[in-house]
PDB file of C-alpha atoms in Angstrom:
ATOM      1  CA  UNK A   4     -59.962-116.675 -15.133  1.00  0.00           C
ATOM      2  CA  UNK A   5     -56.789-117.278 -13.316  1.00  0.00           C
ATOM      3  CA  UNK A   6     -55.922-119.326 -10.429  1.00  0.00           C
ATOM      4  CA  UNK A   7     -52.757-118.910  -8.934  1.00  0.00           C
ATOM      5  CA  UNK A   8     -52.125-120.041  -5.322  1.00  0.00           C
ATOM      6  CA  UNK A   9     -55.462-119.962  -4.328  1.00  0.00           C
ATOM      7  CA  UNK A  10     -56.139-116.655  -5.788  1.00  0.00           C
ATOM      8  CA  UNK A  11     -58.990-116.689  -8.641  1.00  0.00           C
ATOM      9  CA  UNK A  12     -59.706-114.162 -10.786  1.00  0.00           C
ATOM     10  CA  UNK A  13     -62.108-113.870 -12.754  1.00  0.00           C
ATOM     11  CA  UNK A  14     -63.764-111.691 -15.587  1.00  0.00           C
ATOM     12  CA  UNK A  15     -67.444-110.980 -16.721  1.00  0.00           C
ATOM     13  CA  UNK A  16     -68.166-111.532 -20.179  1.00  0.00           C
ATOM     14  CA  UNK A  17     -69.772-107.698 -20.512  1.00  0.00           C
ATOM     15  CA  UNK A  18     -66.084-106.011 -19.572  1.00  0.00           C
ATOM     16  CA  UNK A  19     -64.444-104.806 -22.384  1.00  0.00           C
ATOM     17  CA  UNK A  20     -60.920-103.109 -23.428  1.00  0.00           C
ATOM     18  CA  UNK A  21     -61.724 -99.778 -21.340  1.00  0.00           C
ATOM     19  CA  UNK A  22     -63.835-101.838 -18.607  1.00  0.00           C
ATOM     20  CA  UNK A  23     -63.552-104.696 -17.450  1.00  0.00           C
ATOM     21  CA  UNK A  24     -65.943-106.236 -14.188  1.00  0.00           C
ATOM     22  CA  UNK A  25     -64.963-109.514 -11.690  1.00  0.00           C
ATOM     23  CA  UNK A  26     -64.875-111.270  -8.833  1.00  0.00           C
ATOM     24  CA  UNK A  27     -61.369-111.979  -7.206  1.00  0.00           C
ATOM     25  CA  UNK A  28     -61.408-114.633  -4.161  1.00  0.00           C
ATOM     26  CA  UNK A  29     -58.695-115.765  -1.909  1.00  0.00           C
ATOM     27  CA  UNK A  30     -59.826-118.953  -1.246  1.00  0.00           C
ATOM     28  CA  UNK A  31     -56.773-118.809   1.409  1.00  0.00           C
ATOM     29  CA  UNK A  32     -58.413-115.641   3.679  1.00  0.00           C
ATOM     30  CA  UNK A  33     -61.905-116.799   2.974  1.00  0.00           C
ATOM     31  CA  UNK A  34     -62.512-113.538   0.347  1.00  0.00           C
ATOM     32  CA  UNK A  35     -64.297-112.078  -1.995  1.00  0.00           C
ATOM     33  CA  UNK A  36     -64.118-108.561  -3.999  1.00  0.00           C
ATOM     34  CA  UNK A  37     -66.388-107.827  -6.762  1.00  0.00           C
ATOM     35  CA  UNK A  38     -64.970-104.890  -8.859  1.00  0.00           C
ATOM     36  CA  UNK A  39     -64.498-102.262 -11.868  1.00  0.00           C
ATOM     37  CA  UNK A  40     -61.685-101.308 -13.505  1.00  0.00           C
ATOM     38  CA  UNK A  41     -62.097 -98.922 -14.990  1.00  0.00           C
ATOM     39  CA  UNK A  42     -58.995 -97.446 -17.494  1.00  0.00           C
ATOM     40  CA  UNK A  43     -56.583 -98.575 -14.954  1.00  0.00           C
ATOM     41  CA  UNK A  44     -58.261 -97.928 -11.639  1.00  0.00           C
ATOM     42  CA  UNK A  45     -59.660-100.953  -9.552  1.00  0.00           C
ATOM     43  CA  UNK A  46     -63.224 -99.921  -7.272  1.00  0.00           C
ATOM     44  CA  UNK A  47     -63.982-102.661  -5.001  1.00  0.00           C
ATOM     45  CA  UNK A  48     -63.723-103.603  -1.386  1.00  0.00           C
ATOM     46  CA  UNK A  49     -62.703-106.977   0.217  1.00  0.00           C
ATOM     47  CA  UNK A  50     -65.728-108.726   2.160  1.00  0.00           C
ATOM     48  CA  UNK A  51     -65.809-111.518   4.146  1.00  0.00           C
ATOM     49  CA  UNK A  52     -67.146-115.004   1.751  1.00  0.00           C
ATOM     50  CA  UNK A  53     -70.606-116.362   3.510  1.00  0.00           C
ATOM     51  CA  UNK A  54     -71.232-120.266   4.024  1.00  0.00           C
ATOM     52  CA  UNK A  55     -71.367-121.350   0.250  1.00  0.00           C
ATOM     53  CA  UNK A  56     -74.713-123.856  -0.283  1.00  0.00           C
ATOM     54  CA  UNK A  57     -73.854-125.323  -3.800  1.00  0.00           C
ATOM     55  CA  UNK A  58     -71.130-123.918  -6.566  1.00  0.00           C
ATOM     56  CA  UNK A  59     -73.798-123.485  -9.996  1.00  0.00           C
ATOM     57  CA  UNK A  60     -73.069-123.704 -13.745  1.00  0.00           C
ATOM     58  CA  UNK A  61     -75.190-121.776 -15.399  1.00  0.00           C
ATOM     59  CA  UNK A  62     -75.840-121.094 -19.301  1.00  0.00           C
ATOM     60  CA  UNK A  63     -77.213-117.451 -20.285  1.00  0.00           C
ATOM     61  CA  UNK A  64     -78.049-114.642 -23.478  1.00  0.00           C
ATOM     62  CA  UNK A  65     -75.191-112.313 -23.204  1.00  0.00           C
ATOM     63  CA  UNK A  66     -77.136-108.821 -22.596  1.00  0.00           C
ATOM     64  CA  UNK A  67     -76.012-107.944 -26.247  1.00  0.00           C
ATOM     65  CA  UNK A  68     -78.581-110.517 -27.930  1.00  0.00           C
ATOM     66  CA  UNK A  69     -81.470-109.212 -26.606  1.00  0.00           C
ATOM     67  CA  UNK A  70     -82.727-109.324 -30.653  1.00  0.00           C
ATOM     68  CA  UNK A  71     -81.870-113.309 -30.435  1.00  0.00           C
ATOM     69  CA  UNK A  72     -84.038-116.170 -30.801  1.00  0.00           C
ATOM     70  CA  UNK A  73     -85.312-118.937 -28.570  1.00  0.00           C
ATOM     71  CA  UNK A  74     -83.325-121.592 -30.520  1.00  0.00           C
ATOM     72  CA  UNK A  75     -80.185-119.085 -31.014  1.00  0.00           C
ATOM     73  CA  UNK A  76     -80.019-120.279 -27.032  1.00  0.00           C
ATOM     74  CA  UNK A  77     -80.206-123.611 -27.842  1.00  0.00           C
ATOM     75  CA  UNK A  78     -77.666-123.916 -30.164  1.00  0.00           C
ATOM     76  CA  UNK A  79     -74.952-121.826 -28.125  1.00  0.00           C
ATOM     77  CA  UNK A  80     -74.551-119.032 -30.188  1.00  0.00           C
ATOM     78  CA  UNK A  81     -75.097-115.431 -28.392  1.00  0.00           C
ATOM     79  CA  UNK A  82     -74.870-117.464 -25.074  1.00  0.00           C
ATOM     80  CA  UNK A  83     -72.154-116.970 -22.006  1.00  0.00           C
ATOM     81  CA  UNK A  84     -71.596-119.584 -19.333  1.00  0.00           C
ATOM     82  CA  UNK A  85     -71.827-118.296 -16.351  1.00  0.00           C
ATOM     83  CA  UNK A  86     -70.252-119.523 -12.479  1.00  0.00           C
ATOM     84  CA  UNK A  87     -71.864-118.909  -9.405  1.00  0.00           C
ATOM     85  CA  UNK A  88     -71.061-119.294  -5.077  1.00  0.00           C
ATOM     86  CA  UNK A  89     -74.916-119.474  -4.001  1.00  0.00           C
ATOM     87  CA  UNK A  90     -74.652-118.858  -0.307  1.00  0.00           C
ATOM     88  CA  UNK A  91     -78.353-117.910   2.013  1.00  0.00           C
ATOM     89  CA  UNK A  92     -80.260-120.773  -0.684  1.00  0.00           C
ATOM     90  CA  UNK A  93     -80.555-118.224  -3.553  1.00  0.00           C
ATOM     91  CA  UNK A  94     -78.337-115.659  -3.407  1.00  0.00           C
ATOM     92  CA  UNK A  95     -75.484-115.940  -5.631  1.00  0.00           C
ATOM     93  CA  UNK A  96     -72.087-114.248  -5.895  1.00  0.00           C
ATOM     94  CA  UNK A  97     -71.230-114.495  -9.461  1.00  0.00           C
ATOM     95  CA  UNK A  98     -67.551-115.725  -9.897  1.00  0.00           C
ATOM     96  CA  UNK A  99     -66.935-116.041 -13.506  1.00  0.00           C
ATOM     97  CA  UNK A 100     -68.580-116.320 -17.171  1.00  0.00           C
ATOM     98  CA  UNK A 101     -67.044-116.823 -20.162  1.00  0.00           C
ATOM     99  CA  UNK A 102     -67.712-118.718 -23.658  1.00  0.00           C
ATOM    100  CA  UNK A 103     -65.861-121.893 -23.037  1.00  0.00           C
ATOM    101  CA  UNK A 104     -68.393-124.461 -21.117  1.00  0.00           C
ATOM    102  CA  UNK A 105     -64.976-125.996 -20.206  1.00  0.00           C
ATOM    103  CA  UNK A 106     -63.524-123.757 -18.857  1.00  0.00           C
ATOM    104  CA  UNK A 107     -66.529-122.804 -16.484  1.00  0.00           C
ATOM    105  CA  UNK A 108     -66.430-127.048 -15.261  1.00  0.00           C
ATOM    106  CA  UNK A 109     -62.790-126.720 -14.681  1.00  0.00           C
ATOM    107  CA  UNK A 110     -62.923-123.623 -12.653  1.00  0.00           C
ATOM    108  CA  UNK A 111     -66.595-125.362 -10.566  1.00  0.00           C
ATOM    109  CA  UNK A 112     -64.554-128.551 -10.048  1.00  0.00           C
ATOM    110  CA  UNK A 113     -61.169-127.134  -8.512  1.00  0.00           C
ATOM    111  CA  UNK A 114     -63.265-124.757  -6.282  1.00  0.00           C
ATOM    112  CA  UNK A 115     -65.567-127.973  -5.530  1.00  0.00           C
ATOM    113  CA  UNK A 116     -62.564-129.804  -3.979  1.00  0.00           C
ATOM    114  CA  UNK A 117     -61.157-126.290  -2.398  1.00  0.00           C
ATOM    115  CA  UNK A 118     -64.839-125.775  -0.697  1.00  0.00           C
ATOM    116  CA  UNK A 119     -66.088-129.298  -0.211  1.00  0.00           C
ATOM    117  CA  UNK A 120     -69.679-128.274  -1.906  1.00  0.00           C
ATOM    118  CA  UNK A 121     -72.188-130.113  -4.233  1.00  0.00           C
ATOM    119  CA  UNK A 122     -71.933-128.450  -8.353  1.00  0.00           C
ATOM    120  CA  UNK A 123     -75.356-128.248 -10.054  1.00  0.00           C
ATOM    121  CA  UNK A 124     -75.126-128.389 -13.406  1.00  0.00           C
ATOM    122  CA  UNK A 125     -77.797-125.924 -15.305  1.00  0.00           C
ATOM    123  CA  UNK A 126     -76.042-124.685 -18.078  1.00  0.00           C
ATOM    124  CA  UNK A 127     -76.120-128.454 -20.008  1.00  0.00           C
ATOM    125  CA  UNK A 128     -80.257-128.850 -19.741  1.00  0.00           C
ATOM    126  CA  UNK A 129     -81.249-125.728 -18.468  1.00  0.00           C
ATOM    127  CA  UNK A 130     -84.893-127.652 -17.901  1.00  0.00           C
ATOM    128  CA  UNK A 131     -83.523-130.732 -15.717  1.00  0.00           C
ATOM    129  CA  UNK A 132     -80.577-129.181 -13.847  1.00  0.00           C
ATOM    130  CA  UNK A 133     -78.687-131.793 -12.581  1.00  0.00           C
ATOM    131  CA  UNK A 134     -76.069-132.362  -9.743  1.00  0.00           C
ATOM    132  CA  UNK A 135     -72.706-133.506 -11.074  1.00  0.00           C
ATOM    133  CA  UNK A 136     -69.510-134.803  -9.380  1.00  0.00           C
TER     134      UNK A 136
END
């Protein structure tokens, strides 16, 4: 994840050396682009950012961990933190994924200050999500 001059480049955990997935946010212009980059060629088009309801921090098991036990989810093994912008009550625009919770929290706070919307933390306790400052 990078944030430069109100421009954010988020990545997805499923990215690898040959294929990168992610989201660009142009904060100044109010645009976003979901991108896929394969062997140096980037695919994706800019779209107007919808009216946002809140920021969601979420923890999920990484797709490669299909055989993991439920206990693995609780002790961070194989889990990925996801930061999304929620709009239209339940639609999500995934901005960034990371195995480091601090990275997601820092980005959420930056987006909160820019968009002036609340953060819902479902990453710390998925059974009891909380609104945070």
